[in-house]
Amino acid sequence: MRYDLAVIGGGLAGTATAYYAARAGARVVLLERHDVNLGASGSNAGSIHAQIPFDPFRRLGADWARHYSEVLPLFIESIGLWGRLQDELGGDLGFVAKGGLMVAGTEAEMDMLREKSAIERAQGLQVDLWDQGDLSERAPFLTEGFPGGAFCPIEGKADPFRVAPLFLRRAREAGAKLLRNAPVKAIDVEAGGFAIAAGDRTVHASRVVNAAGAQAAEVAALLGVTVPLDAHPIQVSVTEKRPPLLSWLLYFTSEKLTLKQAPEGGFLIGGGWPARMRGGPVVDHRSVLRNLALAQRLVPGLADVQIVRSWAAIVNGTKDWRPILGEVPQVPGFFLNLFPWMGFTAGPAVSRAIASLALGERPDVDLAPFAP
Ligand SMILES: Cc1cc2nc3c(=O)[nH]c(=O)nc-3n(C[C@H](O)[C@H](O)[C@H](O)COP(=O)(O)OP(=O)(O)OC[C@H]3O[C@@H](n4cnc5c(N)ncnc54)[C@H](O)[C@@H]3O)c2cc1C
């Protein structure tokens, strides 16, 4: 049998692509080397981002941010889609969008937030600048004295454990086939498409979407395609449960931090702190302590909070933080669905668009700026 579409990788990108393609009537096979949602999609911090991240803005500057800001319409589209997904997929995804506040640590960083927010607004993202008085009034749980911040009302959180599995379930109901324990080891171009060696089987498909996350460069190399991806071990921690304190996603400009409270009460502390590689990614305790200290510096109510679990996983990155999305020109029929660093946020809309492209339809968001 020849499938219309083979999707490689059972993370959010792969399961969502499989769902949208199967729902459109395509015969779809999803090839996963282990099992679904065991990669970044099921291990991330669950932040739904829209603001340009501060750390690369500081390092790479405003010209970089203007170029990067072309992704903001994808975030905006995806967050809108997240809001409808619970109904569409018929399940609780833990999605809440009450806003995200990037707190400035210094006046100089507040100036940088002003510059960054102008770039964000130019892409249609609402970002409100708050001064010190606004912080005292609206965010009384914060340490006093920070000069201000940037608030984006569409940011929030969702539950990484729930999303890809629900996409998979709906994809299978729409006829998609899942092959677990099917690592793709070879891809050959053949008449009418591709022959894909996945585990002990060979699958034939007219088109292929590479959604292999941090391993996508290795998969692309099977067809002689070079993809400028990198992979970084990073980590997240969760604290014991506490009464409701924080409904927003919080960031801090002075050092990397994301902080939010899960509906169950635990605080998720992340922001991209490095983990170690020991065969696979393992937690670096120095990163745990520094990450926790930052959270406590911002929110004094967390001074005595206990961390109950930390975990590490590999995030897919690109040097310029931009995604790589679309058909590979030198291998017609071979598509890349690679959204680095914040692929949890962007996954739904980008995967819907990639499914359209792969089925020869016009996507509802413009992926052309990110073409391979
Ligand atoms: C610790 C951490 C925190 C993060 N926090 C956030 C956040 O808060 N918000 C946000 O938006 N993003 C966050 N991210 C990034 C986000 O999780 C990723 O960008 C996104 O999940 C990538 O999804 P994916 O489906 O492309 O990759 P993955 O979820 O990694 O899935 C790729 C899949 O491909 C499979 N695969 C690989 N090679 C092969 C092969 N040869 N054959 C078959 N299958 C293969 C893998 O087994 C895996 O299941 C975080 C990432 C990490 C690691």
Short mmCIF file of C-alpha atoms and ligand atoms in Angstrom, two decimals:
data_model
loop_
_atom_site.label_atom_id
_atom_site.label_comp_id
_atom_site.label_asym_id
_atom_site.label_seq_id
_atom_site.Cartn_x
_atom_site.Cartn_y
_atom_site.Cartn_z
CA MET A 1 0.00 0.00 0.00
CA ARG A 2 1.17 3.52 -0.72
CA TYR A 3 0.20 6.16 1.82
CA ASP A 4 -0.47 9.71 0.71
CA LEU A 5 1.66 10.99 3.56
CA ALA A 6 4.23 9.57 5.97
CA VAL A 7 4.93 11.72 9.02
CA ILE A 8 8.17 11.04 10.90
CA GLY A 9 8.11 11.83 14.62
CA GLY A 10 5.39 11.38 17.23
CA GLY A 11 5.69 14.69 19.07
CA LEU A 12 3.24 17.56 18.83
CA ALA A 13 4.44 18.50 15.34
CA GLY A 14 4.03 14.96 14.01
CA THR A 15 0.74 14.04 15.70
CA ALA A 16 -0.85 17.37 14.76
CA THR A 17 0.33 17.10 11.15
CA ALA A 18 -1.04 13.55 11.01
CA TYR A 19 -4.36 14.72 12.46
CA TYR A 20 -4.86 17.60 10.04
CA ALA A 21 -3.85 15.52 7.03
CA ALA A 22 -6.04 12.56 8.01
CA ARG A 23 -8.96 14.85 8.74
CA ALA A 24 -8.57 16.24 5.22
CA GLY A 25 -9.00 12.71 3.86
CA ALA A 26 -5.38 11.69 3.25
CA ARG A 27 -4.09 8.18 3.96
CA VAL A 28 -1.51 8.91 6.66
CA VAL A 29 1.09 6.85 8.49
CA LEU A 30 2.91 8.23 11.54
CA LEU A 31 6.34 6.73 12.20
CA GLU A 32 7.74 7.06 15.72
CA ARG A 33 11.05 5.55 16.79
CA HIS A 34 9.92 4.98 20.41
CA ASP A 35 6.46 6.03 21.52
CA VAL A 36 4.36 9.15 21.19
CA ASN A 37 5.10 12.29 23.24
CA LEU A 38 8.32 11.04 24.83
CA GLY A 39 10.41 13.86 23.30
CA ALA A 40 10.30 17.62 23.89
CA SER A 41 6.54 17.82 23.33
CA GLY A 42 5.80 15.81 26.45
CA SER A 43 8.64 17.19 28.57
CA ASN A 44 8.41 20.92 28.08
CA ALA A 45 7.34 23.64 30.48
CA GLY A 46 3.94 24.17 28.88
CA SER A 47 4.33 27.93 28.40
CA ILE A 48 2.34 29.50 25.60
CA HIS A 49 4.59 32.29 24.35
CA ALA A 50 4.08 35.22 22.04
CA GLN A 51 6.64 37.83 23.12
CA ILE A 52 10.10 37.79 21.58
CA PRO A 53 12.35 36.07 24.12
CA PHE A 54 14.55 38.51 25.99
CA ASP A 55 17.78 36.55 26.18
CA PRO A 56 18.40 36.38 22.40
CA PHE A 57 17.11 39.95 22.06
CA ARG A 58 19.83 41.11 24.44
CA ARG A 59 22.52 38.99 22.73
CA LEU A 60 21.53 39.39 19.09
CA GLY A 61 19.96 42.84 19.04
CA ALA A 62 17.09 44.71 17.42
CA ASP A 63 17.93 43.78 13.82
CA TRP A 64 17.75 40.12 14.77
CA ALA A 65 14.45 40.77 16.57
CA ARG A 66 12.92 42.43 13.50
CA HIS A 67 13.86 39.42 11.37
CA TYR A 68 12.72 36.97 14.05
CA SER A 69 9.45 38.85 14.55
CA GLU A 70 8.09 37.31 11.34
CA VAL A 71 7.21 34.32 13.53
CA LEU A 72 4.86 36.36 15.71
CA PRO A 73 1.88 36.00 13.33
CA LEU A 74 2.41 32.22 13.61
CA PHE A 75 2.28 32.45 17.41
CA ILE A 76 -0.81 34.65 17.28
CA GLU A 77 -2.53 32.25 14.87
CA SER A 78 -1.53 29.25 16.95
CA ILE A 79 -2.72 30.73 20.23
CA GLY A 80 -6.07 31.48 18.59
CA LEU A 81 -6.18 27.86 17.46
CA TRP A 82 -5.21 26.61 20.95
CA GLY A 83 -8.30 28.44 22.22
CA ARG A 84 -10.53 26.43 19.89
CA LEU A 85 -8.68 23.12 20.07
CA GLN A 86 -10.28 21.88 23.27
CA ASP A 87 -13.66 21.97 21.53
CA GLU A 88 -12.34 20.71 18.23
CA LEU A 89 -10.45 17.77 19.72
CA GLY A 90 -12.99 17.21 22.48
CA GLY A 91 -10.69 17.17 25.50
CA ASP A 92 -9.15 19.30 28.23
CA LEU A 93 -5.71 20.48 27.15
CA GLY A 94 -5.13 22.59 30.26
CA PHE A 95 -5.02 25.64 27.99
CA VAL A 96 -5.37 28.95 29.82
CA ALA A 97 -4.39 32.32 28.34
CA LYS A 98 -4.54 34.96 31.04
CA GLY A 99 -1.42 36.78 29.87
CA GLY A 100 2.32 36.88 30.29
CA LEU A 101 4.37 39.52 32.12
CA MET A 102 8.03 40.09 31.32
CA VAL A 103 9.43 41.87 34.37
CA ALA A 104 12.34 44.27 33.80
CA GLY A 105 15.16 43.87 36.30
CA THR A 106 16.73 47.27 35.62
CA GLU A 107 15.91 50.59 33.93
CA ALA A 108 18.22 49.66 31.05
CA GLU A 109 16.29 46.42 30.56
CA MET A 110 13.03 48.37 30.69
CA ASP A 111 14.35 50.50 27.82
CA MET A 112 15.10 47.32 25.92
CA LEU A 113 11.56 46.09 26.58
CA ARG A 114 10.27 49.36 25.10
CA GLU A 115 12.30 48.80 21.95
CA LYS A 116 11.28 45.14 21.74
CA SER A 117 7.59 45.86 22.26
CA ALA A 118 7.59 48.29 19.31
CA ILE A 119 8.89 45.47 17.10
CA GLU A 120 6.23 43.13 18.47
CA ARG A 121 3.41 45.61 17.94
CA ALA A 122 4.50 46.09 14.33
CA GLN A 123 3.59 42.40 13.85
CA GLY A 124 0.15 42.87 15.38
CA LEU A 125 0.93 41.56 18.87
CA GLN A 126 -0.60 43.45 21.78
CA VAL A 127 2.07 44.25 24.36
CA ASP A 128 1.36 46.78 27.12
CA LEU A 129 4.18 48.48 28.97
CA TRP A 130 3.72 48.69 32.72
CA ASP A 131 5.61 51.04 35.03
CA GLN A 132 6.55 50.47 38.64
CA GLY A 133 3.16 51.69 39.86
CA ASP A 134 1.37 49.25 37.54
CA LEU A 135 3.45 46.40 38.92
CA SER A 136 2.60 47.32 42.53
CA GLU A 137 -1.07 47.60 41.74
CA ARG A 138 -1.56 44.64 39.38
CA ALA A 139 1.15 42.25 40.53
CA PRO A 140 1.33 42.62 44.32
CA PHE A 141 2.95 39.17 44.61
CA LEU A 142 6.14 40.54 43.00
CA THR A 143 9.16 41.84 44.88
CA GLU A 144 8.83 45.62 45.06
CA GLY A 145 11.11 47.96 43.20
CA PHE A 146 11.32 46.53 39.69
CA PRO A 147 11.01 49.40 37.20
CA GLY A 148 8.25 47.88 35.06
CA GLY A 149 7.45 45.18 32.57
CA ALA A 150 5.77 44.17 29.33
CA PHE A 151 2.41 42.42 29.52
CA CYS A 152 1.03 40.37 26.63
CA PRO A 153 -2.57 39.34 27.22
CA ILE A 154 -2.66 36.29 24.92
CA GLU A 155 0.15 34.33 26.59
CA GLY A 156 -0.52 31.47 28.98
CA LYS A 157 -0.01 27.77 29.52
CA ALA A 158 -1.20 24.33 28.47
CA ASP A 159 -0.54 20.76 29.56
CA PRO A 160 2.19 19.01 27.54
CA PHE A 161 1.02 15.57 28.69
CA ARG A 162 -2.35 15.94 27.04
CA VAL A 163 -1.90 17.59 23.68
CA ALA A 164 0.01 15.22 21.40
CA PRO A 165 -1.83 12.13 22.73
CA LEU A 166 -5.18 13.77 21.97
CA PHE A 167 -4.05 14.80 18.47
CA LEU A 168 -2.96 11.20 17.96
CA ARG A 169 -6.26 9.76 19.13
CA ARG A 170 -8.21 12.02 16.77
CA ALA A 171 -5.78 11.31 13.92
CA ARG A 172 -6.32 7.58 14.34
CA GLU A 173 -10.08 8.04 14.45
CA ALA A 174 -9.71 9.86 11.13
CA GLY A 175 -7.88 6.83 9.74
CA ALA A 176 -4.19 7.59 10.39
CA LYS A 177 -2.00 4.61 11.20
CA LEU A 178 0.65 4.78 13.92
CA LEU A 179 3.79 2.64 13.81
CA ARG A 180 5.53 2.71 17.20
CA ASN A 181 9.09 1.44 17.69
CA ALA A 182 9.66 2.34 14.06
CA PRO A 183 12.89 4.36 13.84
CA VAL A 184 13.36 5.70 10.35
CA LYS A 185 16.79 4.53 9.20
CA ALA A 186 16.65 5.05 5.43
CA ILE A 187 14.55 7.01 2.95
CA ASP A 188 14.83 6.37 -0.77
CA VAL A 189 13.21 8.28 -3.57
CA GLU A 190 11.22 5.89 -5.79
CA ALA A 191 8.68 6.23 -8.57
CA GLY A 192 5.66 8.05 -7.15
CA GLY A 193 7.23 8.96 -3.82
CA PHE A 194 9.43 7.50 -1.13
CA ALA A 195 10.35 4.12 0.37
CA ILE A 196 10.97 4.55 4.08
CA ALA A 197 12.73 1.92 6.18
CA ALA A 198 11.17 2.24 9.64
CA GLY A 199 12.17 -0.41 12.15
CA ASP A 200 11.64 -3.78 10.51
CA ARG A 201 9.20 -2.48 7.89
CA THR A 202 9.34 -0.55 4.66
CA VAL A 203 6.60 2.00 4.17
CA HIS A 204 5.75 3.63 0.85
CA ALA A 205 4.33 7.14 0.74
CA SER A 206 3.84 9.81 -1.89
CA ARG A 207 5.04 12.52 0.45
CA VAL A 208 6.96 12.74 3.70
CA VAL A 209 6.89 15.26 6.56
CA ASN A 210 9.96 15.30 8.78
CA ALA A 211 8.75 16.22 12.28
CA ALA A 212 11.56 14.50 14.15
CA GLY A 213 12.28 17.43 16.48
CA ALA A 214 15.86 17.56 17.73
CA GLN A 215 16.69 14.53 15.53
CA ALA A 216 15.30 16.08 12.35
CA ALA A 217 18.72 16.90 10.94
CA GLU A 218 19.64 13.19 11.09
CA VAL A 219 16.40 12.25 9.33
CA ALA A 220 16.93 14.90 6.63
CA ALA A 221 20.49 13.64 6.12
CA LEU A 222 19.02 10.29 5.01
CA LEU A 223 18.00 12.13 1.82
CA GLY A 224 21.24 14.10 1.61
CA VAL A 225 19.53 17.23 2.93
CA THR A 226 21.44 19.45 5.37
CA VAL A 227 19.29 21.20 7.97
CA PRO A 228 20.94 23.77 10.26
CA LEU A 229 19.41 22.47 13.49
CA ASP A 230 20.99 22.10 16.86
CA ALA A 231 19.90 20.33 20.02
CA HIS A 232 20.29 21.53 23.61
CA PRO A 233 19.64 19.71 26.89
CA ILE A 234 17.53 21.98 29.11
CA GLN A 235 15.43 21.44 32.20
CA VAL A 236 12.29 22.35 34.11
CA SER A 237 11.32 22.01 37.79
CA VAL A 238 7.99 21.85 39.56
CA THR A 239 7.33 22.76 43.18
CA GLU A 240 4.98 21.44 45.79
CA LYS A 241 1.38 22.63 45.52
CA ARG A 242 0.52 26.03 46.89
CA PRO A 243 -2.72 28.04 47.04
CA PRO A 244 -3.48 30.07 43.90
CA LEU A 245 -1.09 33.04 43.62
CA LEU A 246 -0.15 33.48 39.99
CA SER A 247 -2.46 33.23 36.99
CA TRP A 248 0.03 34.63 34.44
CA LEU A 249 3.16 33.41 32.79
CA LEU A 250 6.04 35.40 34.32
CA TYR A 251 9.43 36.11 32.77
CA PHE A 252 12.42 38.04 34.04
CA THR A 253 14.79 40.05 31.85
CA SER A 254 17.92 39.89 34.01
CA GLU A 255 18.31 36.10 33.75
CA LYS A 256 16.43 33.30 32.06
CA LEU A 257 13.20 32.51 33.86
CA THR A 258 9.69 31.38 33.10
CA LEU A 259 7.38 30.88 36.04
CA LYS A 260 3.76 29.89 36.20
CA GLN A 261 1.38 28.05 38.48
CA ALA A 262 -0.32 24.90 37.27
CA PRO A 263 -4.05 24.50 37.97
CA GLU A 264 -3.15 21.85 40.57
CA GLY A 265 -1.06 24.43 42.48
CA GLY A 266 2.58 23.55 41.69
CA PHE A 267 4.86 26.24 40.24
CA LEU A 268 6.64 25.37 37.01
CA ILE A 269 10.09 26.94 36.92
CA GLY A 270 11.97 26.99 33.62
CA GLY A 271 13.32 29.35 31.02
CA GLY A 272 15.92 27.21 29.28
CA TRP A 273 18.48 26.49 32.00
CA PRO A 274 21.08 23.99 30.80
CA ALA A 275 20.92 20.32 31.74
CA ARG A 276 23.82 17.88 31.23
CA MET A 277 24.34 15.11 28.72
CA ARG A 278 25.18 11.71 30.24
CA GLY A 279 24.15 9.39 27.44
CA GLY A 280 20.85 11.31 27.48
CA PRO A 281 19.81 14.57 29.14
CA VAL A 282 20.06 14.63 32.95
CA VAL A 283 19.22 17.37 35.45
CA ASP A 284 22.01 19.74 36.48
CA HIS A 285 21.47 20.59 40.14
CA ARG A 286 23.32 23.90 39.83
CA SER A 287 20.75 24.96 37.24
CA VAL A 288 17.92 23.88 39.56
CA LEU A 289 19.26 26.05 42.38
CA ARG A 290 19.89 29.11 40.21
CA ASN A 291 16.53 28.77 38.49
CA LEU A 292 14.76 28.48 41.87
CA ALA A 293 16.68 31.45 43.28
CA LEU A 294 15.50 33.58 40.37
CA ALA A 295 11.88 32.59 40.93
CA GLN A 296 12.26 33.50 44.61
CA ARG A 297 13.90 36.80 43.72
CA LEU A 298 10.86 37.71 41.65
CA VAL A 299 8.15 36.25 43.90
CA PRO A 300 9.11 36.40 47.60
CA GLY A 301 6.11 34.21 48.49
CA LEU A 302 8.12 31.30 47.08
CA ALA A 303 10.96 31.77 49.60
CA ASP A 304 10.33 28.47 51.37
CA VAL A 305 8.83 26.49 48.51
CA GLN A 306 10.10 22.94 47.90
CA ILE A 307 10.91 21.60 44.48
CA VAL A 308 9.38 18.16 44.11
CA ARG A 309 10.65 17.18 40.66
CA SER A 310 13.06 18.36 38.00
CA TRP A 311 13.49 16.84 34.57
CA ALA A 312 15.62 17.37 31.51
CA ALA A 313 14.95 16.97 27.80
CA ILE A 314 16.44 17.98 24.49
CA VAL A 315 15.06 21.07 22.82
CA ASN A 316 15.35 21.57 19.09
CA GLY A 317 17.12 24.82 18.28
CA THR A 318 18.29 26.92 15.36
CA LYS A 319 21.01 29.55 15.61
CA ASP A 320 18.68 32.40 14.60
CA TRP A 321 15.69 30.93 16.47
CA ARG A 322 13.63 30.90 13.26
CA PRO A 323 11.68 27.81 12.22
CA ILE A 324 12.31 25.81 9.06
CA LEU A 325 8.98 25.03 7.44
CA GLY A 326 8.03 23.79 4.01
CA GLU A 327 9.08 21.64 1.08
CA VAL A 328 12.76 20.99 0.49
CA PRO A 329 13.45 22.34 -3.02
CA GLN A 330 15.96 19.66 -4.00
CA VAL A 331 13.68 16.80 -2.84
CA PRO A 332 10.13 17.49 -4.02
CA GLY A 333 7.60 15.82 -1.74
CA PHE A 334 9.84 16.04 1.34
CA PHE A 335 8.65 18.62 3.90
CA LEU A 336 10.15 19.97 7.11
CA ASN A 337 8.04 20.84 10.17
CA LEU A 338 10.73 22.17 12.49
CA PHE A 339 9.84 24.83 15.01
CA PRO A 340 12.69 25.46 17.46
CA TRP A 341 12.63 26.54 21.10
CA MET A 342 8.93 27.36 21.28
CA GLY A 343 7.47 24.60 19.17
CA PHE A 344 4.87 23.74 21.80
CA THR A 345 3.20 27.11 21.30
CA ALA A 346 3.47 27.13 17.53
CA GLY A 347 2.83 23.43 16.94
CA PRO A 348 -0.92 23.44 16.24
CA ALA A 349 -1.04 26.23 13.62
CA VAL A 350 2.24 25.35 11.98
CA SER A 351 1.33 21.67 11.71
CA ARG A 352 -2.06 22.49 10.23
CA ALA A 353 -0.29 24.63 7.62
CA ILE A 354 2.33 21.96 6.89
CA ALA A 355 -0.41 19.36 6.44
CA SER A 356 -2.09 21.65 3.90
CA LEU A 357 1.16 22.24 2.04
CA ALA A 358 1.97 18.54 1.97
CA LEU A 359 -1.47 17.79 0.51
CA GLY A 360 -0.94 20.39 -2.20
CA GLU A 361 -3.30 22.91 -0.67
CA ARG A 362 -2.75 26.53 0.22
CA PRO A 363 -1.96 26.91 3.94
CA ASP A 364 -3.92 29.46 5.94
CA VAL A 365 -0.73 31.03 7.33
CA ASP A 366 2.20 32.19 5.26
CA LEU A 367 5.13 29.83 5.72
CA ALA A 368 7.11 31.24 2.79
CA PRO A 369 9.52 33.30 4.97
CA PHE A 370 10.61 30.08 6.67
CA ALA A 371 11.06 27.89 3.60
CA PRO A 372 14.04 25.50 3.71
C1 LIG B 1 12.63 21.25 28.79
C2 LIG B 1 11.92 21.94 27.65
C3 LIG B 1 11.05 22.99 27.91
C4 LIG B 1 10.38 23.62 26.86
N1 LIG B 1 9.44 24.56 27.17
C5 LIG B 1 8.66 25.06 26.18
C6 LIG B 1 7.58 25.93 26.51
O1 LIG B 1 7.33 26.20 27.68
N2 LIG B 1 6.84 26.43 25.49
C7 LIG B 1 7.09 26.13 24.18
O2 LIG B 1 6.40 26.65 23.30
N3 LIG B 1 8.08 25.26 23.84
C8 LIG B 1 8.86 24.71 24.82
N4 LIG B 1 9.85 23.83 24.51
C9 LIG B 1 10.09 23.49 23.10
C10 LIG B 1 9.05 22.50 22.59
O3 LIG B 1 8.82 21.49 23.53
C11 LIG B 1 9.55 21.90 21.28
O4 LIG B 1 9.93 22.94 20.39
C12 LIG B 1 8.44 21.07 20.61
O5 LIG B 1 7.83 20.20 21.53
C13 LIG B 1 9.02 20.29 19.46
O6 LIG B 1 8.03 19.39 19.03
P1 LIG B 1 8.37 18.30 17.95
O7 LIG B 1 7.16 17.47 17.77
O8 LIG B 1 8.98 18.97 16.77
O9 LIG B 1 9.57 17.45 18.61
P2 LIG B 1 9.52 16.27 19.69
O10 LIG B 1 8.43 16.44 20.65
O11 LIG B 1 10.90 16.13 20.22
O12 LIG B 1 9.14 15.00 18.82
C14 LIG B 1 10.04 14.45 17.88
C15 LIG B 1 9.75 12.97 17.80
O13 LIG B 1 10.48 12.43 16.70
C16 LIG B 1 10.89 11.13 17.07
N5 LIG B 1 11.99 10.74 16.20
C17 LIG B 1 13.24 11.25 16.18
N6 LIG B 1 13.98 10.61 15.25
C18 LIG B 1 13.18 9.69 14.67
C19 LIG B 1 13.37 8.72 13.65
N7 LIG B 1 14.55 8.56 13.04
N8 LIG B 1 12.33 7.92 13.32
C20 LIG B 1 11.12 8.06 13.93
N9 LIG B 1 10.89 8.96 14.90
C21 LIG B 1 11.91 9.77 15.26
C22 LIG B 1 11.28 11.28 18.53
O14 LIG B 1 11.30 10.03 19.20
C23 LIG B 1 10.19 12.21 19.04
O15 LIG B 1 9.09 11.49 19.56
C24 LIG B 1 10.59 23.21 25.52
C25 LIG B 1 11.46 22.15 25.26
C26 LIG B 1 12.11 21.51 26.30
C27 LIG B 1 13.03 20.36 26.01
#
